[in-house]
Coordinates of N, CA and C in Angstrom, one line a residue:
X443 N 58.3 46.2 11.6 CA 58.5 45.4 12.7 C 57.5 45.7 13.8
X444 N 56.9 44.8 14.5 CA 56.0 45.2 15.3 C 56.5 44.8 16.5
X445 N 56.1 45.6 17.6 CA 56.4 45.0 18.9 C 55.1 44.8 19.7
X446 N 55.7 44.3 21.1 CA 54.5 43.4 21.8 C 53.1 44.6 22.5
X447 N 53.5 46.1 22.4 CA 52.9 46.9 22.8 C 51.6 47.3 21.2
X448 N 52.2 46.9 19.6 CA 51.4 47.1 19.0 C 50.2 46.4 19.0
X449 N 50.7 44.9 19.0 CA 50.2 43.9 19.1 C 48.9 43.7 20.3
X450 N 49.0 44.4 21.3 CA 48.2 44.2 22.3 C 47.3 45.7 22.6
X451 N 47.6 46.8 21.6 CA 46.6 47.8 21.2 C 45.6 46.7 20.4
X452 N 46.0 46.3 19.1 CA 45.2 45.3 18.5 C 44.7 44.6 18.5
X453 N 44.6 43.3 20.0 CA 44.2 42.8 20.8 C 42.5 43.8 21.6
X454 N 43.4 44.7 21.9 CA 42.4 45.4 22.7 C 41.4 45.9 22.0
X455 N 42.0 46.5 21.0 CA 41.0 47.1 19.6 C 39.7 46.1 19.2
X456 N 40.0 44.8 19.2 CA 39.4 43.5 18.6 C 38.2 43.6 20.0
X457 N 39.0 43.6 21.3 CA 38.0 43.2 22.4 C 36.9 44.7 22.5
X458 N 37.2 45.2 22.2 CA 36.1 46.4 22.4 C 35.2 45.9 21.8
X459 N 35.6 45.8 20.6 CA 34.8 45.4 19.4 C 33.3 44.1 19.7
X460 N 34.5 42.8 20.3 CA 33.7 41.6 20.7 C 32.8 42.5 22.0
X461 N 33.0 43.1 22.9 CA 32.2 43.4 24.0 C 31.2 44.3 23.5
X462 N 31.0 45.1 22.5 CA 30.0 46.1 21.6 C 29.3 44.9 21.4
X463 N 29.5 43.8 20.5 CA 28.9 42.9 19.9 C 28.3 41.8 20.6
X464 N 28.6 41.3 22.0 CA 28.0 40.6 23.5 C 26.8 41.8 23.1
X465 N 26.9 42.8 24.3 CA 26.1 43.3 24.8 C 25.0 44.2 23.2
X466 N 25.2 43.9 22.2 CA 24.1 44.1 21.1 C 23.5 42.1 20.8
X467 N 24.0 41.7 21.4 CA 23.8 40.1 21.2 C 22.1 39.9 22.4
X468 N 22.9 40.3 23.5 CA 22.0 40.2 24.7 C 21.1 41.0 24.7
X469 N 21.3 42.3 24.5 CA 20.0 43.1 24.2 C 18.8 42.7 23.2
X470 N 19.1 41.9 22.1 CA 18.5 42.2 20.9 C 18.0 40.4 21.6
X471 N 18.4 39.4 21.8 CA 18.1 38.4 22.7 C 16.8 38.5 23.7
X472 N 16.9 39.5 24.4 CA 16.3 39.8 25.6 C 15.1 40.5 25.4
X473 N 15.1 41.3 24.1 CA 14.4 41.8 23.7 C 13.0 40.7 22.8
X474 N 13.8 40.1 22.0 CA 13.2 38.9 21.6 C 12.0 38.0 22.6
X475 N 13.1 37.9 23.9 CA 12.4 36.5 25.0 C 11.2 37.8 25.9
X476 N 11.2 38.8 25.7 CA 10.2 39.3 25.9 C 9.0 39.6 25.4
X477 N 9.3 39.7 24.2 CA 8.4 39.8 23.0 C 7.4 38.7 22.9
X478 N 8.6 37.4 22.5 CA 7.9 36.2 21.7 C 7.5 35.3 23.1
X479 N 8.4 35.1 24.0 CA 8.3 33.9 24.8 C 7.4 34.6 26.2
X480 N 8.0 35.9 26.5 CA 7.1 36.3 27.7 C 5.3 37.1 27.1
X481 N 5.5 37.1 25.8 CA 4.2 37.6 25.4 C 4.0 39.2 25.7
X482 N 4.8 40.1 25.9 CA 4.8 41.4 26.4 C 5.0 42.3 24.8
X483 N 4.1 42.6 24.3 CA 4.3 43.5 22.8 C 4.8 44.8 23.3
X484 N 5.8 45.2 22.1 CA 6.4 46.3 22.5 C 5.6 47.6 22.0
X485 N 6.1 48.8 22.7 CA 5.4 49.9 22.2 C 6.4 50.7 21.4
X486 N 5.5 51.6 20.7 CA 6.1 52.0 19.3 C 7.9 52.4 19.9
X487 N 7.9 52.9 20.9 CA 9.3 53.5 21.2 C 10.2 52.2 21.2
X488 N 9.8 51.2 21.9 CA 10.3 49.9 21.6 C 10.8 49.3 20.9
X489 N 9.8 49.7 19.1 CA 9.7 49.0 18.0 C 11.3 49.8 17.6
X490 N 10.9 51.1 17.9 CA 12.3 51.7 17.2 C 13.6 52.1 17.7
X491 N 13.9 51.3 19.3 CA 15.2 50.7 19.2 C 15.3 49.6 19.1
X492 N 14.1 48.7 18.9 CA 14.7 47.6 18.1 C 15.3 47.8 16.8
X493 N 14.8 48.6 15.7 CA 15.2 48.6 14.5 C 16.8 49.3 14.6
X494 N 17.0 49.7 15.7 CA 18.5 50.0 15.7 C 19.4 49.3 16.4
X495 N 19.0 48.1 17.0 CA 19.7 47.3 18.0 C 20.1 45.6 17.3
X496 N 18.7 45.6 16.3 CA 19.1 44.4 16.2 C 19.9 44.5 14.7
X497 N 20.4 45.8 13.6 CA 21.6 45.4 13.2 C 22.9 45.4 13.7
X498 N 23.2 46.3 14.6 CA 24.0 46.0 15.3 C 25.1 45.1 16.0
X499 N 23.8 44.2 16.6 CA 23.9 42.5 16.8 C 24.7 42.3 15.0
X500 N 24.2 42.0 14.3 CA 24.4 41.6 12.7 C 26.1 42.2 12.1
X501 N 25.8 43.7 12.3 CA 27.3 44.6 12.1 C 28.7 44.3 13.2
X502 N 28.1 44.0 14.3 CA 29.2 43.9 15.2 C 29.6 42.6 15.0
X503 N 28.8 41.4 14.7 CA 29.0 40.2 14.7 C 30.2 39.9 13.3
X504 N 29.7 40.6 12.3 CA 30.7 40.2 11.3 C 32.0 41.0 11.3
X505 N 32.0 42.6 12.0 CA 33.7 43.0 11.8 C 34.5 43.1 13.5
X506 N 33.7 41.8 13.8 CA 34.1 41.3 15.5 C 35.1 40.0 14.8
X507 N 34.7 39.0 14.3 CA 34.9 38.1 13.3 C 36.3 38.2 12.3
X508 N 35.8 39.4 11.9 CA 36.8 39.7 10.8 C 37.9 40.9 11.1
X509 N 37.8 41.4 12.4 CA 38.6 42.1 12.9 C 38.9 43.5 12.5
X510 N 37.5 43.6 12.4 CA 37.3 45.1 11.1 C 37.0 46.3 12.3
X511 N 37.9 46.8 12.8 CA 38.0 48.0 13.4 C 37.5 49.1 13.0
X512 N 37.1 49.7 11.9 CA 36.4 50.3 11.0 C 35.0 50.5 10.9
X513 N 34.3 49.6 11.5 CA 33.0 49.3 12.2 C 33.1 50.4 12.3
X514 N 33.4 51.0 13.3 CA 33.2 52.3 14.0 C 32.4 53.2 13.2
X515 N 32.6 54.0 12.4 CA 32.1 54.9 11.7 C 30.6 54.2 10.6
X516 N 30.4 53.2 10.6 CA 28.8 52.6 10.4 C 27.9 52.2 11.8
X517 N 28.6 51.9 13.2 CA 27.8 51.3 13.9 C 27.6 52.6 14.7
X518 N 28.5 53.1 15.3 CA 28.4 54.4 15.8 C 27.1 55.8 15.6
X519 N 27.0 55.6 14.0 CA 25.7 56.5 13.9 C 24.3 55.8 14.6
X520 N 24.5 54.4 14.3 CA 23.2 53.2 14.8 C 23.1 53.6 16.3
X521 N 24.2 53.2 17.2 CA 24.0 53.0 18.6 C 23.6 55.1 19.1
X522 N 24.1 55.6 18.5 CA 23.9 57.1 18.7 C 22.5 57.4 18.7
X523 N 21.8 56.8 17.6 CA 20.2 56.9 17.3 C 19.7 56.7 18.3
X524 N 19.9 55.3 18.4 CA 19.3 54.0 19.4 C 19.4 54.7 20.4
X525 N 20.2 55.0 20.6 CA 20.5 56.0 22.3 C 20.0 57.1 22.5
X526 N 19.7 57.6 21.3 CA 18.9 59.2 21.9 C 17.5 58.4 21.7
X527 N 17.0 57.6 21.0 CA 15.7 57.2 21.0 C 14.8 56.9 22.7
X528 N 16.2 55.8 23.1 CA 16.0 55.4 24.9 C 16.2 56.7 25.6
X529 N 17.0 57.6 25.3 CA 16.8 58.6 26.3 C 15.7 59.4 26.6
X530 N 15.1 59.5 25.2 CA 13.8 60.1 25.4 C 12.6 59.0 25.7
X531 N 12.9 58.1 25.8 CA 11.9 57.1 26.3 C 12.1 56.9 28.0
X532 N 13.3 56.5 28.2 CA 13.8 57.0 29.3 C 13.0 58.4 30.2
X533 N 13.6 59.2 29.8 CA 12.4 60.5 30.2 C 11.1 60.7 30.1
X534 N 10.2 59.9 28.9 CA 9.0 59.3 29.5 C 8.9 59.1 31.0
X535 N 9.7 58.0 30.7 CA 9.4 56.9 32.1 C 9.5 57.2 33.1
X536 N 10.6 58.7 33.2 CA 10.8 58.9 34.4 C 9.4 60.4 35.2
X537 N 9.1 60.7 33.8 CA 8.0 61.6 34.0 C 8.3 62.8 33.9
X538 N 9.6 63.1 33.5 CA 10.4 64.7 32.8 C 9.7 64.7 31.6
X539 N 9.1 64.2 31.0 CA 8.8 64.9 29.8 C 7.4 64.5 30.0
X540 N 6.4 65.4 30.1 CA 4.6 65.1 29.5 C 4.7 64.0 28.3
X541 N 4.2 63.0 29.0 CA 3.8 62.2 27.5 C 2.2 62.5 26.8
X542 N 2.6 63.4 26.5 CA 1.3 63.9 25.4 C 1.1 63.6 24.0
X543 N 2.2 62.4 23.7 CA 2.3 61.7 22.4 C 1.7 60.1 22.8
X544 N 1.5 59.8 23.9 CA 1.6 58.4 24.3 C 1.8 57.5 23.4
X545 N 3.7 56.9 23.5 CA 4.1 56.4 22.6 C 3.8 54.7 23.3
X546 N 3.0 54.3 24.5 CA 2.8 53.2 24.8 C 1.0 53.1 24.8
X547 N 0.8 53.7 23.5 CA -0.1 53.2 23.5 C -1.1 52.5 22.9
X548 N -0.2 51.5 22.4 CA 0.1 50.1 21.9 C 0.3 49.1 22.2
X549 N -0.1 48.2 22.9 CA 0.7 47.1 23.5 C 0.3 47.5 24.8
X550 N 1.5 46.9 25.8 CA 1.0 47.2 27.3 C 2.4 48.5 27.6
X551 N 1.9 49.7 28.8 CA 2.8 50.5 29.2 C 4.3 50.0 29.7
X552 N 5.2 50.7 29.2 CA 6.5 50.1 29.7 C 7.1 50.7 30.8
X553 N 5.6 51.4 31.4 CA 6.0 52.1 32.3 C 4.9 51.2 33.9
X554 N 4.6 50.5 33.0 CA 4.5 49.2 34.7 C 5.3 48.5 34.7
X555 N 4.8 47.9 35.9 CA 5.7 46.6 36.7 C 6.2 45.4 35.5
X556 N 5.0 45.3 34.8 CA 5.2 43.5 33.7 C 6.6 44.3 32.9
X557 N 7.1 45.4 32.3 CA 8.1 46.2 31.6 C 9.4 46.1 32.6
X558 N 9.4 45.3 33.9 CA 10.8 45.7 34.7 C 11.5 44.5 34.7
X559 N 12.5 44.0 34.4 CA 13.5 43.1 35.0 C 13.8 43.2 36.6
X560 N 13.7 42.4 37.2 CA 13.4 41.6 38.3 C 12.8 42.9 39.6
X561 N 11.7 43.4 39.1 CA 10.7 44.1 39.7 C 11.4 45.3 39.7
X562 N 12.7 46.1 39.3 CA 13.3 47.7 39.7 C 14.0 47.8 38.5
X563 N 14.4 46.9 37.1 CA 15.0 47.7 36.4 C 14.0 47.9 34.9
X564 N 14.1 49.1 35.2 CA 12.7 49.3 33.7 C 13.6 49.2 32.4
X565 N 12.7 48.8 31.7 CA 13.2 48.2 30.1 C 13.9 49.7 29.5
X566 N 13.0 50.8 29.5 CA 13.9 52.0 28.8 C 15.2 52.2 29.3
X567 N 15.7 52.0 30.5 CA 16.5 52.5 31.2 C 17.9 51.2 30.9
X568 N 16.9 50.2 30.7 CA 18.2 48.7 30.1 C 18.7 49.3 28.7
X569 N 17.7 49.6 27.8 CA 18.2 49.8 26.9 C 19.3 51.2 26.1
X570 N 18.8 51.9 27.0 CA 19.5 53.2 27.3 C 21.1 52.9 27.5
X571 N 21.2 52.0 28.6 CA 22.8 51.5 29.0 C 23.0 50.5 27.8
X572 N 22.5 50.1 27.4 CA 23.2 49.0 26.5 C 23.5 49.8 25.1
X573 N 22.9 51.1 24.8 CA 23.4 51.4 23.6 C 24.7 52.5 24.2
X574 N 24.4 52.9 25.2 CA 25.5 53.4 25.6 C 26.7 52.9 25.8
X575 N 26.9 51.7 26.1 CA 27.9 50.6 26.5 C 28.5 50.7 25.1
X576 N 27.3 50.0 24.1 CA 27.7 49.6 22.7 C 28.4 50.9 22.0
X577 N 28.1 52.2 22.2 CA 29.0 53.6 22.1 C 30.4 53.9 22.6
X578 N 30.2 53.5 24.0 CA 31.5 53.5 24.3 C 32.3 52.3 23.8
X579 N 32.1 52.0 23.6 CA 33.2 50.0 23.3 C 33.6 50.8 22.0
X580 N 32.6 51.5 20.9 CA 32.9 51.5 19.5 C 33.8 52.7 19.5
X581 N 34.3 53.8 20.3 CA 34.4 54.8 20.5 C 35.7 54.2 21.0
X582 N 35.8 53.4 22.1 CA 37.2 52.9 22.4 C 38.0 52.3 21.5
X583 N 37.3 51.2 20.2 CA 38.1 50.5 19.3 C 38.2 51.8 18.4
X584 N 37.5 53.3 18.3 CA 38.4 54.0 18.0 C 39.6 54.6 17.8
X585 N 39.3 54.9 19.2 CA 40.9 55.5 20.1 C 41.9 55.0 19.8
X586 N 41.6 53.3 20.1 CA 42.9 52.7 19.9 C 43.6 52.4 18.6
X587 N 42.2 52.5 17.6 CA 43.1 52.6 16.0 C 43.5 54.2 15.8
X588 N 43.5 55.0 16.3 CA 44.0 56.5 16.0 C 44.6 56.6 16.9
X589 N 45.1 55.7 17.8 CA 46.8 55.9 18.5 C 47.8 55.0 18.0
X590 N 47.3 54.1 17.4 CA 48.3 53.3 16.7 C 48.9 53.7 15.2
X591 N 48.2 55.0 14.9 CA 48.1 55.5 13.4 C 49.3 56.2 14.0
X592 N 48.9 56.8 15.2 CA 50.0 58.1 15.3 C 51.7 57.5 15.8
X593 N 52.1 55.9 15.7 CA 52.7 55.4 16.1 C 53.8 55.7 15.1

């Protein structure tokens, strides 16, 4: 028998899920309209949270869909990468770490001005929150299926 308190953990479970999958939708989007339409080529650190961002978009989109709460333990290792990848690009950018690898030095620096969303938000530091977001949402549709277990 279910009551209306299970039912709306399950609800909630689903919407983490869809909000992980928005915000891997818009990043991997944004990422795109910079690339292709604004003409700005990314640099290698770039290249590789893309490769972690845009399945994500793909993973979240099908067990958002299909209501697959389980996601968790496949997408969670992705956004974890993806996240330590931006943090250390992040710390590039902010100048804590010597960049003595120059990972932008490819393409144009993502550490000028053309690299910022509306002149003050730098691209590493977008990407950083968006895999973090995408962590916590998948970490929440956790919770809430391992409190309904314990039901």
């Amino acid at each position: 028998m279910t009551n209306d308190a299970t039912a709306a953990s399950g609800h909630d479970r689903w919407l983490y899920l869809f909000v992980a999958w928005i915000i891997a939708v818009a990043a991997s989007l944004a990422a795109l309209f910079i690339g292709e339409v604004v003409g700005q080529a990314p640099c290698s650190l770039c290249w590789h949270q893309r490769a972690f961002m845009f399945p994500l978009a793909v993973l979240l989109a099908v067990a958002s869909f299909r209501g697959d709460t389980g996601i968790w333990c496949y997408g969670l290792p992705l956004a974890a990468i993806g996240m330590a990848i931006a943090a250390f690009h992040s710390l590039l950018y902010a100048g804590l770490i010597p960049e003595g690898i120059q990972p932008c030095s490819q393409g144009p620096s993502c550490a000028s001005a053309d690299m910022t969303i509306l002149g003050m938000l730098p691209l590493p530091y977008l990407s950083l929150a968006a895999f973090a977001a995408i962590a916590i949402a998948l970490i929440g549709s956790r919770t809430k299926a391992a409190s309904l277990t314990a039901v």
